[in-house]
Structures are given as C-alpha cells and as structure tokens.
Short mmCIF file of C-alpha atoms in Angstrom, two decimals:
data_model
loop_
_atom_site.label_atom_id
_atom_site.label_comp_id
_atom_site.label_asym_id
_atom_site.label_seq_id
_atom_site.Cartn_x
_atom_site.Cartn_y
_atom_site.Cartn_z
CA MET A 4 -87.46 13.88 -14.83
CA ALA A 5 -85.50 11.37 -16.82
CA GLN A 6 -83.22 10.44 -13.93
CA SER A 7 -84.35 8.78 -10.74
CA LYS A 8 -83.84 10.33 -7.31
CA GLN A 9 -81.07 7.88 -6.51
CA ALA A 10 -79.20 8.69 -9.71
CA ILE A 11 -79.44 12.42 -8.96
CA LYS A 12 -78.18 11.86 -5.41
CA ALA A 13 -75.28 9.77 -6.70
CA ASP A 14 -74.36 12.46 -9.25
CA LEU A 15 -74.56 15.14 -6.57
CA LYS A 16 -72.40 13.10 -4.21
CA ASN A 17 -69.80 12.52 -6.93
CA THR A 18 -69.81 16.22 -7.78
CA LEU A 19 -69.34 17.18 -4.13
CA ASN A 20 -66.51 14.68 -3.74
CA GLU A 21 -64.79 15.95 -6.87
CA ASP A 22 -64.99 19.55 -5.67
CA HIS A 23 -63.00 18.86 -2.46
CA PRO A 24 -60.16 16.47 -3.23
CA VAL A 25 -57.86 17.82 -0.50
CA THR A 26 -60.60 17.68 2.11
CA ASP A 27 -61.54 14.17 1.06
CA LYS A 28 -57.92 13.01 1.23
CA LEU A 29 -57.57 14.60 4.68
CA GLN A 30 -60.79 12.95 5.81
CA ASP A 31 -59.58 9.53 4.65
CA THR A 32 -56.23 10.03 6.35
CA LEU A 33 -57.86 11.09 9.61
CA HIS A 34 -60.24 8.13 9.54
CA ASP A 35 -57.29 5.79 9.01
CA SER A 36 -55.41 7.45 11.89
CA VAL A 37 -58.38 7.12 14.22
CA ASP A 38 -58.84 3.46 13.26
CA THR A 39 -55.14 2.75 13.87
CA LEU A 40 -55.25 4.54 17.21
CA ALA A 41 -58.37 2.63 18.24
CA ASP A 42 -56.66 -0.67 17.42
CA LYS A 43 -53.58 0.27 19.45
CA VAL A 44 -55.64 1.46 22.41
CA GLY A 45 -57.72 -1.71 22.31
CA SER A 46 -54.57 -3.82 22.29
CA ALA A 47 -53.07 -1.83 25.17
CA GLU A 48 -56.28 -2.17 27.20
CA GLU A 49 -56.29 -5.93 26.66
CA THR A 50 -52.64 -6.18 27.75
CA ILE A 51 -53.31 -4.11 30.87
CA ARG A 52 -56.32 -6.24 31.80
CA GLU A 53 -54.34 -9.47 31.34
CA THR A 54 -51.45 -8.13 33.41
CA ALA A 55 -53.77 -6.94 36.18
CA HIS A 56 -55.51 -10.33 36.28
CA SER A 57 -52.18 -12.15 36.38
CA SER A 58 -50.89 -9.87 39.14
CA SER A 59 -54.07 -10.41 41.14
CA GLU A 60 -53.67 -14.18 40.91
CA THR A 61 -50.00 -13.96 41.89
CA LEU A 62 -50.76 -11.76 44.90
CA ALA A 63 -53.54 -14.08 46.07
CA LYS A 64 -51.18 -17.04 45.81
CA LYS A 65 -48.43 -15.23 47.74
CA GLN A 66 -50.92 -14.15 50.42
CA SER A 67 -52.03 -17.74 50.86
CA GLU A 68 -48.40 -18.91 51.14
CA ILE A 69 -47.60 -16.25 53.74
CA GLU A 70 -50.71 -17.13 55.75
CA ASP A 71 -49.70 -20.78 55.75
CA LYS A 72 -46.17 -19.93 56.88
CA TRP A 73 -47.51 -17.64 59.64
CA ASN A 74 -49.95 -20.29 60.86
CA GLN A 75 -47.10 -22.79 61.10
CA SER A 76 -44.55 -20.41 62.65
CA ALA A 77 -43.19 -20.60 66.18
CA VAL A 78 -43.71 -16.84 66.58
CA LYS A 79 -47.47 -17.22 66.21
CA LYS A 80 -47.49 -20.07 68.68
CA TYR A 81 -45.46 -18.05 71.21
CA ALA A 82 -47.63 -14.94 70.71
CA SER A 83 -50.80 -16.99 71.23
CA GLU A 84 -49.48 -18.70 74.35
CA ASN A 85 -47.90 -15.56 75.89
CA PRO A 86 -49.93 -12.48 74.90
CA ILE A 87 -48.66 -10.26 77.74
CA ALA A 88 -45.02 -11.06 77.04
CA THR A 89 -45.64 -10.46 73.33
CA ALA A 90 -47.14 -7.03 74.06
CA GLY A 91 -44.15 -6.19 76.28
CA ILE A 92 -41.69 -7.21 73.59
CA ALA A 93 -43.56 -5.18 70.97
CA PHE A 94 -43.61 -2.13 73.26
CA THR A 95 -39.88 -2.45 73.99
CA VAL A 96 -38.98 -2.81 70.32
CA GLY A 97 -41.15 0.21 69.49
CA MET A 98 -39.42 2.34 72.13
CA LEU A 99 -35.99 1.23 70.89
CA VAL A 100 -36.78 2.03 67.26
CA SER A 101 -38.32 5.36 68.26
CA SER A 102 -35.25 6.39 70.26
CA LEU A 103 -32.93 5.40 67.40
CA LEU A 104 -34.94 7.44 64.91
CA LYS A 105 -34.93 10.51 67.18
CA ARG A 106 -31.12 10.50 67.32
CA LYS A 107 -30.80 11.03 63.57
#
C-alpha cells in the first residue's frame, strides 16, 4: 500500500477519463450548452419582469388620468344630476345599436 487512497482515486479518475474521450467531450459540450441556455433564459426572464413592471406602472398612471378626466367631465355631472334621463338615453342607444347590428 505505497499509494494513499486519494492518489489511487485520482489515478482511477484519470484512467476513466482517458477511456472515454468522446463521452467526456460530449459531456463538456452539453454542460456548456446548458449553461448558455440558462444565461439566456435568465436574461429573458429579467427582461419580461421589467417590461411587466413598466407596463403595470403605465396602466396605473393611465387609469388615474382617465379617472380624473371622468370626475371632471360634464357627462358625469349630467348623469349624476339626471339619473332617469341617463338611463333612458342608454336604453335608446342600446336599442339603436341592436337594431343596426341585426340588419347586417
């Protein structure tokens, strides 16, 4: 037992690696491919998250702007002051649109 266990393991590992050069090359290539793919997927995920966050902020801002415009509009004021007339107008417009769509 002139060699230590670690030296024997190292020799065995080297022998195994030398016996399968094609397999080892394929293994290295596949590992590189998986690493590259993981980097690309990670980058794509980050881009998607940033875009979704940006879109969410933009939509919230637009919603706030539309709410402000609606609260200041004359239509809201009229609808609040004349709810029965507003319902009648909505009903009439609905009937008109419905009859136009039936003709096609």
